[in-house]
Amino acid sequence: MKDATARTTYLHDYRPPPFTIDSTELDFDLYETHAVVQARLQFRRNPDFGGVDEDMLILHGRELVLEELRLDDRVLEAADYVLEEESLRIPKLRSLAQDGSDRFTVYCRTRIEPQNNTALEGLYKSRKMFCTQCEAEGFRRITYYLDRPDVMSKFTTTVRAEREKYPVLLSNGNCIAEGECEDPARHWTTWEDPFPKPSYLFALVAGDLVSLDDRFTTSSGREVQLRIFVEPRDLDKCDHAMVSLKKAMRWDEEKYGREYDLDIFMIVAVDDFNMGAMENKGLNIFNTSCILANSATQTDWAFQRVEAVVAHEYFHNWSGNRVTCRDWFQLSLKEGFTVFRDSEFSADMNSRSVKRVQDVAFLRSVQFAEDSGPMAHAVQPDSYMEISNFYTVTIYEKGAEVVRMISNLLGPERFRAGTDLYFKRHDGQAVTIEEFVNAMEDASGVDLKQFRNWYRQSGTPVLEIDGFHDAERQRFELRVRQSCPPTPGQEIKVPFHIPLRMGLLDPAGREIPLRLQGEPAAVGKDRVLAVTQPVETFVFEDVAEPPVASLLRGFSAPVRLKYDYTPEDLLFLMSNDSDGFNRWNAGQELALMLMRELQEDFRGGRKLALPKILREAHRNILAEAVDAGAEADRAMFAELLRLPAESFLIEQADIADVEAIHAVREFLLDGLAESHRNLVADLFESIPATGAYRADAESIAARSLRNLALSALVRSGEKDWLELCLRQFEQANNMTDQLAALQILTHSRAGEGVYQAALAQFHEQWRGEPLVVDQWFSLQATRPHPGALAQVRELLRHPDFEIRNPNKVRAVIGAFCGQNHVNFHDASGSGYEFLGEQAMQLDAINPQIAARLITPLTRWRKFDSGRQQMMREQLSRIGDRDGVSRDVSEIVVKSVG
Ligand code: BES
Ligand code: ZN
């Protein structure tokens, strides 16, 4: 392996910075061939440094051309400092600085080339606009700096550029002055951000942009100006984001008592962006895919994503910006907490149970996979090589689950007291996860000592539970065993504190009052057991008949639950459980169990048969959905009818047989569609087609259930339904219905004869809309049919494909490798080879994107030995490339090493 990874950063090496920067004055001159950055930094010795006074100043910097360096008023000569790949050192501060080096200023002028910056970190160009992305360590590509989150400084920024090309010049905070430059073709603006912030929250934008403007009055009566900046062609796609922003601002006031703190809040949309969006203080920068929403061009899914991402980045203003992270090991302090906040927001705006189902489905298929693979790490990791690789589903989604558990353990009032205390105590500070937990404990009096293991230990805990009914004593015993498999660097685990929410159902489907042994009386029908020991038993009294246990309600902890349910138990829970989440989960478990058996049949070459009990389960749901009509939570019915995703089936297998998984799933979809064609048709017809488009939760749910029904109907093979699908494709007045129809046509056997014409027509219709073209790419890249790889190779040569645009890369390469399981895992190894080739090419362009793209290869342990070997070969090939990035190298070393 090439040695790009020599540097590992450890949590236990953390030291406070020897110096802090009180003020940061930045000056940008933007040109087509380069940019000149001047920084004036006021340093001060950090009283909290501890240890011996440093006589050396070490600044971070990467790919900068240093043009001038001054310390106080003295111009430094080359002999006064040392320049290395990633740092600038000034060794003899005391002798160089004027006043004993306790306070000094550094002036530094650097030159960079934003137009050649394809890593999209630091200052870069996205199409015709300049923009920045500084988290986590991008600021050091702009100027030499103490680029670490515990150095918080007041920023003043001046931007100069040609007026004609860049009429809009933005940075964080308030615009305090603007004018014309000496060269009358150029102009400038100066921005001042009154809140001290770490460099990763710095942002700058220059472009030819238009804006949607609005206002918001905060709860204390302050007026805030809201502006969403986009390219002119996208101005008609900003309304939903603006509505979402105002909802999020109100929600954070009501639920957390958090008011916005500047006079202006701006969002800018950019085409080329590594991530979804970024919370820079007062100037959020968004991937167009997470901000634009118009019913003609975006699906309902995109509308909900926009609502969630706008809220997420806005919520960071408190959970991330006002209170920030001490170091990047604390990343989940802001990300896990903020994901929890945005998921609660989405739950309040839409259907709570559906949001929970979607979050858990994602966690279980993606985060569980990470947690059982070579990249497994704790919510608070203890080391990293490249921090960009640690923006993971574990930090985000598992981190959010851990905060959710705290919120459930404390209850709403005490949790709110905890967050109030946290924000008050640490406003303006850079803190640790430990300080968050301390605030929760201090405000609530709840002991979270053992609970802290959730932050330190990686791996998904396993709860093995057995139930025993003692008819004579009228008792029901739950014997609970917890364990956690070894993960890299953590062989042995200590027990977790696992909140296990549960209930017991009697044979008539009624909830049994729950009295634990030793309690004088029952304490409700739905309780949270604190599982804290490796093995323990909970005994319930007054249980006359054998109950069915409903366990881990609401997915009360991110664990794997093992309980010996019979298919009949699961069917029973599906119709009787009072917990909506567990009703859905029972359906998933039932399908999973039956699908495993069918996979065995498939492997044994036996004829597959549709299990009666699954047919019955689906008939019940369909009948209920038809009866319930418009009153029902149709989104929940859609979830109940969905079979477990292939990604989930792969994760749940010890060794996944992708062909069997795919074949069985397709077989069941066909069989269920065939058996229930009349009921499905009734369901379809009971839901009115979209009239005037609305993006509210109810209309979204109706479309999702109707389109699910349509896909089953087309599967059933009747010509009329295929024609109806074609008509919907041609006549739909919204992207959700149009794309759903196109997906059915391209992915189903029935669509074989017509899909190519439909794809061509769709491209013709939407070629001017890059985000729609991304959808068009993805649909083709995820076609499960043989020959998909050849098609994907064609797509890479399509004039609309751009390897430098992350959205395009994700739409084609990412979609094929991450979602088209049968084709990516083709026994020939062609899918793996394809990814190897693409990853090497991308690594030279954008290491962050390359590193993310190879994730599917790191899951090699899940597959048979032949595939394992081929996957590892590709990883090694990628890691051996001359000039391999630190990002990619870390992933390769950790997953094959
Ligand atoms: N701070 C992150 C964006 C980020 C991540 C910047 C990694 C640099 C490196 C932002 O708050 C975020 O988490 N964005 C998410 C979306 C969110 C809804 C979870 C993203 O970009 O995917
Ligand atoms: Zn975030």
mmCIF file of C-alpha atoms in Angstrom, residues 353-354 356-365 555 561 565-567 569-575 579-597 599 613-614 617-618 621 635-650 652 665 668-669 672 708:
data_model
loop_
_atom_site.group_PDB
_atom_site.id
_atom_site.type_symbol
_atom_site.label_atom_id
_atom_site.label_comp_id
_atom_site.label_asym_id
_atom_site.label_seq_id
_atom_site.Cartn_x
_atom_site.Cartn_y
_atom_site.Cartn_z
ATOM 1 C CA SER A 353 -44.465 6.862 12.671
ATOM 2 C CA VAL A 354 -43.491 6.880 9.000
ATOM 3 C CA ARG A 356 -39.419 6.601 12.436
ATOM 4 C CA VAL A 357 -39.855 3.654 10.087
ATOM 5 C CA GLN A 358 -37.754 5.328 7.406
ATOM 6 C CA ASP A 359 -34.997 6.334 9.818
ATOM 7 C CA VAL A 360 -34.790 2.858 11.325
ATOM 8 C CA ALA A 361 -34.825 1.153 7.928
ATOM 9 C CA PHE A 362 -31.899 3.344 6.906
ATOM 10 C CA LEU A 363 -30.021 2.815 10.158
ATOM 11 C CA ARG A 364 -30.410 -0.948 10.009
ATOM 12 C CA SER A 365 -29.342 -1.372 6.431
ATOM 13 C CA PHE A 555 -36.857 0.917 18.153
ATOM 14 C CA LEU A 561 -33.043 -8.070 18.691
ATOM 15 C CA TYR A 565 -41.183 -15.478 17.151
ATOM 16 C CA THR A 566 -43.282 -17.865 15.127
ATOM 17 C CA PRO A 567 -44.694 -16.573 11.861
ATOM 18 C CA ASP A 569 -46.798 -14.389 16.410
ATOM 19 C CA LEU A 570 -45.581 -11.913 13.840
ATOM 20 C CA LEU A 571 -48.847 -11.932 11.957
ATOM 21 C CA PHE A 572 -50.580 -11.365 15.289
ATOM 22 C CA LEU A 573 -48.346 -8.425 16.157
ATOM 23 C CA MET A 574 -48.871 -6.957 12.694
ATOM 24 C CA SER A 575 -52.560 -6.615 13.358
ATOM 25 C CA ASP A 579 -47.146 0.428 18.705
ATOM 26 C CA GLY A 580 -47.239 1.479 15.055
ATOM 27 C CA PHE A 581 -43.547 1.004 14.627
ATOM 28 C CA ASN A 582 -43.671 -2.543 15.914
ATOM 29 C CA ARG A 583 -46.610 -3.411 13.665
ATOM 30 C CA TRP A 584 -44.443 -2.458 10.726
ATOM 31 C CA ASN A 585 -41.437 -4.207 12.176
ATOM 32 C CA ALA A 586 -43.340 -7.444 12.675
ATOM 33 C CA GLY A 587 -44.185 -7.372 8.977
ATOM 34 C CA GLN A 588 -40.546 -6.889 8.086
ATOM 35 C CA GLU A 589 -39.467 -9.711 10.377
ATOM 36 C CA LEU A 590 -42.071 -12.010 8.927
ATOM 37 C CA ALA A 591 -41.005 -11.236 5.370
ATOM 38 C CA LEU A 592 -37.365 -11.616 6.336
ATOM 39 C CA MET A 593 -37.938 -15.011 7.889
ATOM 40 C CA LEU A 594 -39.862 -16.302 4.859
ATOM 41 C CA MET A 595 -37.420 -14.812 2.399
ATOM 42 C CA ARG A 596 -34.550 -16.610 4.098
ATOM 43 C CA GLU A 597 -36.342 -19.906 3.640
ATOM 44 C CA GLN A 599 -33.430 -18.277 -0.576
ATOM 45 C CA ILE A 613 -48.955 -16.419 5.622
ATOM 46 C CA LEU A 614 -47.288 -13.612 3.698
ATOM 47 C CA ALA A 617 -50.553 -10.558 5.788
ATOM 48 C CA HIS A 618 -50.591 -8.509 2.622
ATOM 49 C CA ILE A 621 -53.047 -4.670 4.915
ATOM 50 C CA ALA A 635 -47.706 6.615 3.841
ATOM 51 C CA MET A 636 -47.740 4.038 6.617
ATOM 52 C CA PHE A 637 -49.679 1.602 4.463
ATOM 53 C CA ALA A 638 -47.092 2.053 1.733
ATOM 54 C CA GLU A 639 -44.379 1.199 4.265
ATOM 55 C CA LEU A 640 -46.330 -1.840 5.483
ATOM 56 C CA LEU A 641 -46.619 -3.132 1.937
ATOM 57 C CA ARG A 642 -42.963 -2.674 1.049
ATOM 58 C CA LEU A 643 -40.810 -5.791 1.210
ATOM 59 C CA PRO A 644 -37.468 -5.443 3.015
ATOM 60 C CA ALA A 645 -34.937 -3.777 0.713
ATOM 61 C CA GLU A 646 -32.125 -5.798 -0.847
ATOM 62 C CA SER A 647 -29.598 -3.757 1.111
ATOM 63 C CA PHE A 648 -31.305 -4.790 4.354
ATOM 64 C CA LEU A 649 -31.462 -8.433 3.298
ATOM 65 C CA ILE A 650 -27.759 -8.338 2.479
ATOM 66 C CA GLN A 652 -29.038 -9.362 7.686
ATOM 67 C CA ARG A 665 -37.645 -10.629 -3.757
ATOM 68 C CA LEU A 668 -42.534 -12.404 -4.063
ATOM 69 C CA LEU A 669 -43.328 -9.073 -5.685
ATOM 70 C CA LEU A 672 -48.151 -10.903 -4.316
ATOM 71 C CA LEU A 708 -46.823 1.474 -5.220
#
